[in-house]
PDB file of C-alpha atoms in Angstrom:
ATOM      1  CA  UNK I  11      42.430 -55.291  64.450  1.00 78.00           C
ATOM      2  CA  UNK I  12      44.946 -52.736  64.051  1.00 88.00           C
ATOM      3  CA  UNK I  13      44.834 -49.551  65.991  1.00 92.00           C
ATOM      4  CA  UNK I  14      42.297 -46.690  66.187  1.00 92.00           C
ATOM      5  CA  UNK I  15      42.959 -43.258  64.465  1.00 92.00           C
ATOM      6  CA  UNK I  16      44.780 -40.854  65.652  1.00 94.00           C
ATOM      7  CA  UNK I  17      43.341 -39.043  68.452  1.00 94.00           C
ATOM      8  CA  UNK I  18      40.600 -41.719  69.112  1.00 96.00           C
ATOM      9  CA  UNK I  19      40.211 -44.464  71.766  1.00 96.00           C
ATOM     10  CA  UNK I  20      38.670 -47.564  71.564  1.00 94.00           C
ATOM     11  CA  UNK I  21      37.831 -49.839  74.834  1.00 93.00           C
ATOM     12  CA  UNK I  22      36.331 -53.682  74.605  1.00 89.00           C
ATOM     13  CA  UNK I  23      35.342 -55.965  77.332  1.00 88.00           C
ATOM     14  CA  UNK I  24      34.888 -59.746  77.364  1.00 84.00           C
ATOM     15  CA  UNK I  25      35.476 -63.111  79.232  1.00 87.00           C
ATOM     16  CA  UNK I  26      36.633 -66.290  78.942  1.00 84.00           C
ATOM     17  CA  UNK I  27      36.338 -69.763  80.702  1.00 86.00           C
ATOM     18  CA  UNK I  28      37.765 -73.112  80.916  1.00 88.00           C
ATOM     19  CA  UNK I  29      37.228 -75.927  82.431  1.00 91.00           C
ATOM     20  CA  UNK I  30      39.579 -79.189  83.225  1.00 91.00           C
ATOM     21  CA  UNK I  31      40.002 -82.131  85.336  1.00 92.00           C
ATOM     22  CA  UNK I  32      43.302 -83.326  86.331  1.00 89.00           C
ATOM     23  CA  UNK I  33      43.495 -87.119  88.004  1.00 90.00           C
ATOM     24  CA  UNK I  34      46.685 -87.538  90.563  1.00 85.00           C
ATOM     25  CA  UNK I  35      47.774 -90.602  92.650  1.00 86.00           C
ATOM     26  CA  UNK I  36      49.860 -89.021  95.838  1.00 80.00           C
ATOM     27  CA  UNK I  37      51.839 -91.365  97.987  1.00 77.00           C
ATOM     28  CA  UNK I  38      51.586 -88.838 101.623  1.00 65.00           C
ATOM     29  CA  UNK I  39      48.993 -87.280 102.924  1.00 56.00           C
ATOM     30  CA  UNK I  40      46.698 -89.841 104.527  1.00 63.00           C
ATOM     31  CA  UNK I  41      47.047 -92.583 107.398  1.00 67.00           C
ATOM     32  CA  UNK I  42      45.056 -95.375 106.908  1.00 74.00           C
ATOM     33  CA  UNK I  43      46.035 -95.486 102.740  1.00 76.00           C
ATOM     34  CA  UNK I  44      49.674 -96.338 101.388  1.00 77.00           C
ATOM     35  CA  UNK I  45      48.515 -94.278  98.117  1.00 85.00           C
ATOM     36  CA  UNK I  46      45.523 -92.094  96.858  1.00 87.00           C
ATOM     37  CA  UNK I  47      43.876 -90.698  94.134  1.00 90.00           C
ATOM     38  CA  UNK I  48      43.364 -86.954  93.586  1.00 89.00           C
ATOM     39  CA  UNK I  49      40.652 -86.203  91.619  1.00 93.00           C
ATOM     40  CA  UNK I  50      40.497 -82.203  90.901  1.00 92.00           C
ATOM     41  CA  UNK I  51      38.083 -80.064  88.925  1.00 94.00           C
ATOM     42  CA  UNK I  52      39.035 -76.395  87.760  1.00 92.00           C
ATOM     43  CA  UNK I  53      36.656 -73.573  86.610  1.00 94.00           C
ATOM     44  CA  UNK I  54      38.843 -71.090  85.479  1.00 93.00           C
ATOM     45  CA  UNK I  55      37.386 -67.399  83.960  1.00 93.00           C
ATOM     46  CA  UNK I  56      39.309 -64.486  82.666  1.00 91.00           C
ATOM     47  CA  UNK I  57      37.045 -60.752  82.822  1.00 94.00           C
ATOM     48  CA  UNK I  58      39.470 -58.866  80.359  1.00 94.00           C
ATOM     49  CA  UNK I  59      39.423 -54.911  79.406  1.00 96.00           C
ATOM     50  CA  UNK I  60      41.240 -53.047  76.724  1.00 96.00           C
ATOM     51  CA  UNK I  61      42.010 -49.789  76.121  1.00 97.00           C
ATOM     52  CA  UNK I  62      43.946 -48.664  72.669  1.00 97.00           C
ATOM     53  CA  UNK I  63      44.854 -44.979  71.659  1.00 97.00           C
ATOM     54  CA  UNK I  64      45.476 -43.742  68.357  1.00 96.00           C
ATOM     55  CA  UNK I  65      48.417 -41.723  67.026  1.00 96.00           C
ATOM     56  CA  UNK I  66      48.428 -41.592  63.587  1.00 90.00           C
ATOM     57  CA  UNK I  67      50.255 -43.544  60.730  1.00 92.00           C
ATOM     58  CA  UNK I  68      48.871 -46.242  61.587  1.00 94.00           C
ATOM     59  CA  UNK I  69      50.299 -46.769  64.986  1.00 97.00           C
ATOM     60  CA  UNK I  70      48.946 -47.048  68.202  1.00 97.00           C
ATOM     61  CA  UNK I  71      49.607 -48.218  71.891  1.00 98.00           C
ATOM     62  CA  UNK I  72      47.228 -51.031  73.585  1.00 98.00           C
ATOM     63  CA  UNK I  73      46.949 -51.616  77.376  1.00 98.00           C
ATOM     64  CA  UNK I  74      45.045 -54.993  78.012  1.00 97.00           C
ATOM     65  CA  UNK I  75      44.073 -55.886  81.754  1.00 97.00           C
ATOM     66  CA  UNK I  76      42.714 -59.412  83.261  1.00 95.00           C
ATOM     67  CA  UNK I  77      41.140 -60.056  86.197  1.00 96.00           C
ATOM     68  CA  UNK I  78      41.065 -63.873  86.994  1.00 94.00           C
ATOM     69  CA  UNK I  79      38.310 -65.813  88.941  1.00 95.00           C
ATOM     70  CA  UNK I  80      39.510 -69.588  89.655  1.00 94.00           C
ATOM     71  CA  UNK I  81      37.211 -72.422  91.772  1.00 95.00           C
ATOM     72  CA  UNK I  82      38.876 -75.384  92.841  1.00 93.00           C
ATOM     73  CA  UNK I  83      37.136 -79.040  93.905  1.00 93.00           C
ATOM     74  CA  UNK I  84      38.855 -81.746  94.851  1.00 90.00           C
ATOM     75  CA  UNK I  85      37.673 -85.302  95.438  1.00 91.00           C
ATOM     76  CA  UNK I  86      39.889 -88.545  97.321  1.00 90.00           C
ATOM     77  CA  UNK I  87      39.856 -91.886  96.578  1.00 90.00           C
ATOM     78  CA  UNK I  88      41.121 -95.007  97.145  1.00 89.00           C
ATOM     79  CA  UNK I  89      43.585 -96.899  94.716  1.00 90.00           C
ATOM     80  CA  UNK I  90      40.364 -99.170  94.123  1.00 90.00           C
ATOM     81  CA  UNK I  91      38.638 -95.620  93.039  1.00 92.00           C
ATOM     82  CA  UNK I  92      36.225 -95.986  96.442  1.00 92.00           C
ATOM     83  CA  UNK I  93      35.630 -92.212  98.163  1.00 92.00           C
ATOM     84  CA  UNK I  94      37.470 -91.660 101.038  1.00 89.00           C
ATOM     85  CA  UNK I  95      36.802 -88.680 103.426  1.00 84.00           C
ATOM     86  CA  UNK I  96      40.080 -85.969 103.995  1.00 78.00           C
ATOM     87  CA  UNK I  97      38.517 -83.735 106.432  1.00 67.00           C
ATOM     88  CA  UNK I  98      40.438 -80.916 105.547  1.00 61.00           C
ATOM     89  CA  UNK I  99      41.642 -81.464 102.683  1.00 64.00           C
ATOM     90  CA  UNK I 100      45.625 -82.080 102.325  1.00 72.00           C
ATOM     91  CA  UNK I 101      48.556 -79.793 102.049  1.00 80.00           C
ATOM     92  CA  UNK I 102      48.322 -80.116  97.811  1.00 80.00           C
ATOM     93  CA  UNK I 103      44.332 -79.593  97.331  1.00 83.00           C
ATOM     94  CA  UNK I 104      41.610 -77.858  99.075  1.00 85.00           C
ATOM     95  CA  UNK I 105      38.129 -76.660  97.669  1.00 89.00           C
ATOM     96  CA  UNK I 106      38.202 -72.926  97.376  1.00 91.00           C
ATOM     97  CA  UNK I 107      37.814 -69.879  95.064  1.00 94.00           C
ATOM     98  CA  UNK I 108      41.004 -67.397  94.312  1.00 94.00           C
ATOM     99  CA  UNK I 109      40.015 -63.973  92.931  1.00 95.00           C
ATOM    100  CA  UNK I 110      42.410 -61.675  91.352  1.00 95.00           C
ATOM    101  CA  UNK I 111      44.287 -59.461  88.704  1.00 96.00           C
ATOM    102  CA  UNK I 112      46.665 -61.356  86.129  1.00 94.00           C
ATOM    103  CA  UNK I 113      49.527 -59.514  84.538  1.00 96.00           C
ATOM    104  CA  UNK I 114      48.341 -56.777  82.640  1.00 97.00           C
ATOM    105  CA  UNK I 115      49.811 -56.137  78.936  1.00 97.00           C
ATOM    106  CA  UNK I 116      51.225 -52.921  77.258  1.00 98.00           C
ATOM    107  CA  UNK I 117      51.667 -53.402  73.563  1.00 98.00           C
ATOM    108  CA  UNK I 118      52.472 -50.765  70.788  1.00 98.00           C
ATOM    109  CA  UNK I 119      50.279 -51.874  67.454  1.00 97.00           C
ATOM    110  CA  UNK I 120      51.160 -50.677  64.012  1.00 97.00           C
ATOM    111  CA  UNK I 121      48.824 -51.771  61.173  1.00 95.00           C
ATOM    112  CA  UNK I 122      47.950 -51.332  57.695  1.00 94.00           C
ATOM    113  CA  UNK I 123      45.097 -51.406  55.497  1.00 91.00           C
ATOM    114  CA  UNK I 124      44.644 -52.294  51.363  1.00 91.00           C
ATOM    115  CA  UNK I 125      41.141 -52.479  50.607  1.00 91.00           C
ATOM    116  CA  UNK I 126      38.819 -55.004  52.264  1.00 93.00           C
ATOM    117  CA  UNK I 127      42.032 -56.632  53.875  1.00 95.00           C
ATOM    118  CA  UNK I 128      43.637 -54.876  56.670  1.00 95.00           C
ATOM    119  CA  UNK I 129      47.379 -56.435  59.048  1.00 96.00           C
ATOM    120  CA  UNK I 130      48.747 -55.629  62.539  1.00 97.00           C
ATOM    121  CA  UNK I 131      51.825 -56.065  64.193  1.00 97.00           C
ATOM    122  CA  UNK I 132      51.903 -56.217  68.025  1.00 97.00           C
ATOM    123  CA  UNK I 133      54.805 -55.842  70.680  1.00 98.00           C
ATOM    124  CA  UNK I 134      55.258 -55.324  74.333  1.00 98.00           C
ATOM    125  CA  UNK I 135      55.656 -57.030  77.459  1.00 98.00           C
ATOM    126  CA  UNK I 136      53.159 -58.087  80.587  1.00 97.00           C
ATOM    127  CA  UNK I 137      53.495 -56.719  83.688  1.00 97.00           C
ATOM    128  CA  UNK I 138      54.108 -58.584  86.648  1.00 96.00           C
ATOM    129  CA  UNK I 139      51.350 -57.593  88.703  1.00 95.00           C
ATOM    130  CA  UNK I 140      49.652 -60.957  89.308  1.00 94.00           C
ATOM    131  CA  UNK I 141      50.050 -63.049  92.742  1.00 93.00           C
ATOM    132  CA  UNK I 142      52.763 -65.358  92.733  1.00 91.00           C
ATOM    133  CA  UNK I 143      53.202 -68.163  95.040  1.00 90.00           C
ATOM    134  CA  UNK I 144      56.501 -69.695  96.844  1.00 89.00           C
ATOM    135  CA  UNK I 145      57.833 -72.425  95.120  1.00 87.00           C
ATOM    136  CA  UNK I 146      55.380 -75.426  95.839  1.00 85.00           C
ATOM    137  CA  UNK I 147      57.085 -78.400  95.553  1.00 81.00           C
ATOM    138  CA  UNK I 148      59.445 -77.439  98.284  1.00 84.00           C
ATOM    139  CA  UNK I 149      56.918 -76.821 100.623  1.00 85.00           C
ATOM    140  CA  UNK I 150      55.060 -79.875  99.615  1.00 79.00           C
ATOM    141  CA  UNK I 151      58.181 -81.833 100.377  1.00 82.00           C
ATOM    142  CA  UNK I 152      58.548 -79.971 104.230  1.00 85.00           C
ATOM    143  CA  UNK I 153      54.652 -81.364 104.681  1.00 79.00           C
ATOM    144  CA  UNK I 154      53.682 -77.735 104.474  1.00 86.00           C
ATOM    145  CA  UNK I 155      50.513 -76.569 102.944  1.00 85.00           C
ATOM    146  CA  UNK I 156      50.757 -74.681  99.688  1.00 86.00           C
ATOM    147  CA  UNK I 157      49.137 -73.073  96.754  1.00 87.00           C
ATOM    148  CA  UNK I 158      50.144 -74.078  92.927  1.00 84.00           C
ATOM    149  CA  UNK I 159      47.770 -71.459  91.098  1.00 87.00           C
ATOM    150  CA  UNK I 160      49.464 -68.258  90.231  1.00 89.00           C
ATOM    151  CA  UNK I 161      48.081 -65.314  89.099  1.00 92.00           C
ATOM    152  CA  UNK I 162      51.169 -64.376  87.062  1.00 92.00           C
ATOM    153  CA  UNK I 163      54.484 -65.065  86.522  1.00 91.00           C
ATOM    154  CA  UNK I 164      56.367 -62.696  88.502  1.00 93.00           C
ATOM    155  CA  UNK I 165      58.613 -61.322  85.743  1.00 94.00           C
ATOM    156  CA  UNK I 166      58.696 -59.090  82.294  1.00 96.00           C
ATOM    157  CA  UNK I 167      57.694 -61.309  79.453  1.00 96.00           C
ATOM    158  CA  UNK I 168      58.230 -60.421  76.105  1.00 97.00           C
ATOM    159  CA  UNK I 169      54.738 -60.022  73.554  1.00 98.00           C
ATOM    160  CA  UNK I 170      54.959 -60.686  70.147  1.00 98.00           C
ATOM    161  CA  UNK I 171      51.538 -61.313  68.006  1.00 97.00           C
ATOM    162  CA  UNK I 172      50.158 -60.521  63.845  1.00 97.00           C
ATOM    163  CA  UNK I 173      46.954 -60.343  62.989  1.00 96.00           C
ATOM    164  CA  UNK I 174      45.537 -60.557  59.633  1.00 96.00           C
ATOM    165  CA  UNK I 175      41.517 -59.617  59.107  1.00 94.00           C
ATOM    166  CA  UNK I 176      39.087 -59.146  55.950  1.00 93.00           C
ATOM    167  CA  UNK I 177      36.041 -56.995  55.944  1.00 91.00           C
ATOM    168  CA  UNK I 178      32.562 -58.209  53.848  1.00 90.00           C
ATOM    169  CA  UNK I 179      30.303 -55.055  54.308  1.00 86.00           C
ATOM    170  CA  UNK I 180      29.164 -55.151  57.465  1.00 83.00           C
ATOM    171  CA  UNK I 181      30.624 -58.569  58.920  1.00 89.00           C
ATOM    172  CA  UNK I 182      34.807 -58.855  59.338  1.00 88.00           C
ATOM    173  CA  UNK I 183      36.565 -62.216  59.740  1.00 91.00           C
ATOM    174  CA  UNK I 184      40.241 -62.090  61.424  1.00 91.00           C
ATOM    175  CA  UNK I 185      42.625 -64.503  62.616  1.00 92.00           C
ATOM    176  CA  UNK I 186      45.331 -63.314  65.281  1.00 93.00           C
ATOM    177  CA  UNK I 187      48.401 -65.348  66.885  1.00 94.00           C
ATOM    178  CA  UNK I 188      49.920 -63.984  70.693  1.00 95.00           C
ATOM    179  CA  UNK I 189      53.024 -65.593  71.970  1.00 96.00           C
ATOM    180  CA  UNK I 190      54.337 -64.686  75.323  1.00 95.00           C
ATOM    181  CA  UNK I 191      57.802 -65.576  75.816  1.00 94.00           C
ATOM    182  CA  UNK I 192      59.491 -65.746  78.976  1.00 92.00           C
ATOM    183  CA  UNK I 193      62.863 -65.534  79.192  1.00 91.00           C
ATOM    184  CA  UNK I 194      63.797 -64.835  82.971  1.00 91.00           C
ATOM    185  CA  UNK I 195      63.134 -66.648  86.593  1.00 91.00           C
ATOM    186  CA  UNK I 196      60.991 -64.768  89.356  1.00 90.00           C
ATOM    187  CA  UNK I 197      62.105 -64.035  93.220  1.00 90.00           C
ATOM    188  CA  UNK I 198      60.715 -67.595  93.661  1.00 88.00           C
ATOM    189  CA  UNK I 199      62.739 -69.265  91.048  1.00 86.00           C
ATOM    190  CA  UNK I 200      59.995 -70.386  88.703  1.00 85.00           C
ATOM    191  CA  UNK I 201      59.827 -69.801  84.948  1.00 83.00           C
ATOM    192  CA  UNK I 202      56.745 -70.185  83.142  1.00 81.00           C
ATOM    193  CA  UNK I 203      56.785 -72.081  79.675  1.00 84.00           C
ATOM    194  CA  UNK I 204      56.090 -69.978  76.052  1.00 89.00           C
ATOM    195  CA  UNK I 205      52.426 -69.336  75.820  1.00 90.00           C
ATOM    196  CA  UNK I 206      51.126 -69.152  72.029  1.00 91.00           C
ATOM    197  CA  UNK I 207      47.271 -68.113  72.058  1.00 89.00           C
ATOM    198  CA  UNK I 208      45.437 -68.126  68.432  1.00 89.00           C
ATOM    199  CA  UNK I 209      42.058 -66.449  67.386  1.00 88.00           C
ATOM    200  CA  UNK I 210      39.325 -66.287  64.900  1.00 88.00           C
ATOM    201  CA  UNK I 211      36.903 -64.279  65.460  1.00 85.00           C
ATOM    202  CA  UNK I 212      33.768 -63.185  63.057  1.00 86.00           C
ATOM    203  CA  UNK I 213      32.283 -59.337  64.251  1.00 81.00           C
ATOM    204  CA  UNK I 214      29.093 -57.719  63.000  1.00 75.00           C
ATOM    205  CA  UNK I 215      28.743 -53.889  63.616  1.00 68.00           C
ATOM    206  CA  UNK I 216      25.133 -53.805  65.522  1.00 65.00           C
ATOM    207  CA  UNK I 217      24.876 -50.017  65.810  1.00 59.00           C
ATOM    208  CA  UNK I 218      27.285 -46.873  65.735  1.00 56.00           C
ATOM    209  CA  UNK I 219      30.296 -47.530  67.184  1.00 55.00           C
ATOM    210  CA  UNK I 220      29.178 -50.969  68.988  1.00 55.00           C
ATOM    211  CA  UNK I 221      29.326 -54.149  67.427  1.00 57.00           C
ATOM    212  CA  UNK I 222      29.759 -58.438  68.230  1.00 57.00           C
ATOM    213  CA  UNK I 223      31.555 -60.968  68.137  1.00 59.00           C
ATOM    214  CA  UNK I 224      32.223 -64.682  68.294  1.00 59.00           C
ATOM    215  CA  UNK I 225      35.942 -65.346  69.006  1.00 60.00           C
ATOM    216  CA  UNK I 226      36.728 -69.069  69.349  1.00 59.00           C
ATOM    217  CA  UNK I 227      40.561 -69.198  70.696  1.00 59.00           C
ATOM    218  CA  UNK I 228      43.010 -71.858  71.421  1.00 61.00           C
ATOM    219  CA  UNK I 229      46.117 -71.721  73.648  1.00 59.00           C
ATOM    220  CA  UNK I 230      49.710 -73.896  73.542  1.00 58.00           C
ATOM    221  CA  UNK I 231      51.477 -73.817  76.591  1.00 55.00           C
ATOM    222  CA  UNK I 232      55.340 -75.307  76.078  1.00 51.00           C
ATOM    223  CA  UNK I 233      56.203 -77.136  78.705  1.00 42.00           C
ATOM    224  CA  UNK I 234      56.607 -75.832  82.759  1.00 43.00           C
ATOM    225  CA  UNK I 235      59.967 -75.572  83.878  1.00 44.00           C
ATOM    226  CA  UNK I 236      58.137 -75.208  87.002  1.00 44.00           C
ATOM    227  CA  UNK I 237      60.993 -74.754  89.925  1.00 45.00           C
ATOM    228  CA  UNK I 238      63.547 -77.714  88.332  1.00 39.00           C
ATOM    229  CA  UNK I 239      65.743 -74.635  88.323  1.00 34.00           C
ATOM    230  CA  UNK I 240      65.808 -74.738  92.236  1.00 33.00           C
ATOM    231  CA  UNK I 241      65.479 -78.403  93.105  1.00 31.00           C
ATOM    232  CA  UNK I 242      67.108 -80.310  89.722  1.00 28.00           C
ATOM    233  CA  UNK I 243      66.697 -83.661  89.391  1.00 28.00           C
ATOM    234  CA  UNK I 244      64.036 -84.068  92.119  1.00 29.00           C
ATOM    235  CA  UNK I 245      61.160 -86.407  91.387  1.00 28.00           C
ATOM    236  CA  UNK I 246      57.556 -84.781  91.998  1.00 31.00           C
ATOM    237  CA  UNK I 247      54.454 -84.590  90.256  1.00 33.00           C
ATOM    238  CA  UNK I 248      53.921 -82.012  87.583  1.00 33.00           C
ATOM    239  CA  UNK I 249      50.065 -81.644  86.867  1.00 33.00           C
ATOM    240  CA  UNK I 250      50.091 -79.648  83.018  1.00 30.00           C
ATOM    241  CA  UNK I 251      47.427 -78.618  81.103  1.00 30.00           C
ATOM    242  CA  UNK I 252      49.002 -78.512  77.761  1.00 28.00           C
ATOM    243  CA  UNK I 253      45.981 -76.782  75.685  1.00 30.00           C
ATOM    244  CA  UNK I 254      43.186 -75.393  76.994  1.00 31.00           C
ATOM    245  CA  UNK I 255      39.968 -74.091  74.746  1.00 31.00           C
ATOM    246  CA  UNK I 256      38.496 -71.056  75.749  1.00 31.00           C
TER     247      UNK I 256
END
């Protein structure tokens, strides 16, 4: 939970996945239909490495790195829910698979322990390393194609996370809270909303150094201010996935 002694390293690997359907009607895009439905599915799957480093008194520095594997599938319909047949897609959807890094994260980690219960602090800020995309909506409007997955955000967001854990011999329970809190507007003018991620996890040392765990997580994204801040007061559709279990 907290970070490793001084001198030492410690490294972890894992990944996460989520799925999610979002249903759209869209009022372009199609000749022969005044309206249709959207129908997308999204497999989404985080590979994520850490490295921490120990310096003594109980504080450390953490480095965490993401690299993001997204497949998109899209399905049309009619406004009577029938199939219909876009032969290449439109300028919003297309089936495909986008591979790449996410902003990385470099936190310093102070913690304490008092017998079987042990506390850490985090802070830092992500790095905008991750793809970003022009400003969608715009595009979408000039009956251009476009792309509304981003890899990251495109600016320096704040960290801020606690974690609290409690050893019984051999097994340790712990319950953590992230927030990521954006407070500036990338090159394209979007601004991502906060981003509050809670954990539990329950680990069992296997052998040495190496151990398990199950780490059930859930994540509360405020609301997108999407690119409003460019185009205010412009109606378009905002697709949102407002929690996501992963």
């Amino acid at each position: 939970l907290g970070p490793p002694p001084a001198g030492a390293w410690r490294t972890s690997f894992y990944a996460s996945g989520t799925r999610s359907r979002n249903d759209h009607e869209a009022f372009d895009g199609h000749d022969e239909h005044s309206a249709i439905w959207h129908v997308q599915h999204f497999t989404m799957t985080d590979t994520t490495a850490s490295v921490a480093r120990g310096f003594g008194g109980g504080v450390g520095l953490e480095a965490v790195t993401f690299l993001r594997h997204v497949t998109t599938r899209i399905r049309f319909e009619d406004l009577d829910r029938r199939p219909i047949v876009v032969p290449d897609g439109d300028i919003h959807h297309r089936n495909e698979t986008l591979v790449g890094p996410g902003d990385p994260w470099l936190m310093a980690v102070a913690g304490r322990r008092l017998g079987p219960w042990s506390a850490a602090l985090r802070g830092g800020i992500s790095i905008p390393l991750g793809k970003t995309e022009e400003n969608p909506f715009e595009l979408g409007r000039r009956g251009r194609s476009h792309q509304h997955i981003q890899f990251g955000t495109g600016t320096w967001d704040p960290l801020a996370g606690l974690g609290v854990a409690r050893r019984f011999g051999e097994v340790v329970t712990s319950g953590s809270l992230l927030a990521r809190l954006p407070v500036s507007t990338n090159r394209h003018g979007y601004r991502p909303g906060r981003r509050v991620q809670v954990t539990t996890a329950v680990d069992r040392r296997i052998r040495g150094g190496h151990g398990a765990a199950i780490e059930p997580q859930r994540a509360d994204a405020g609301a997108l201010r999407a690119f409003d801040i460019i185009a205010p007061g412009v109606a378009h559709h905002h697709g949102r996935v407002r929690r996501a279990a992963a």
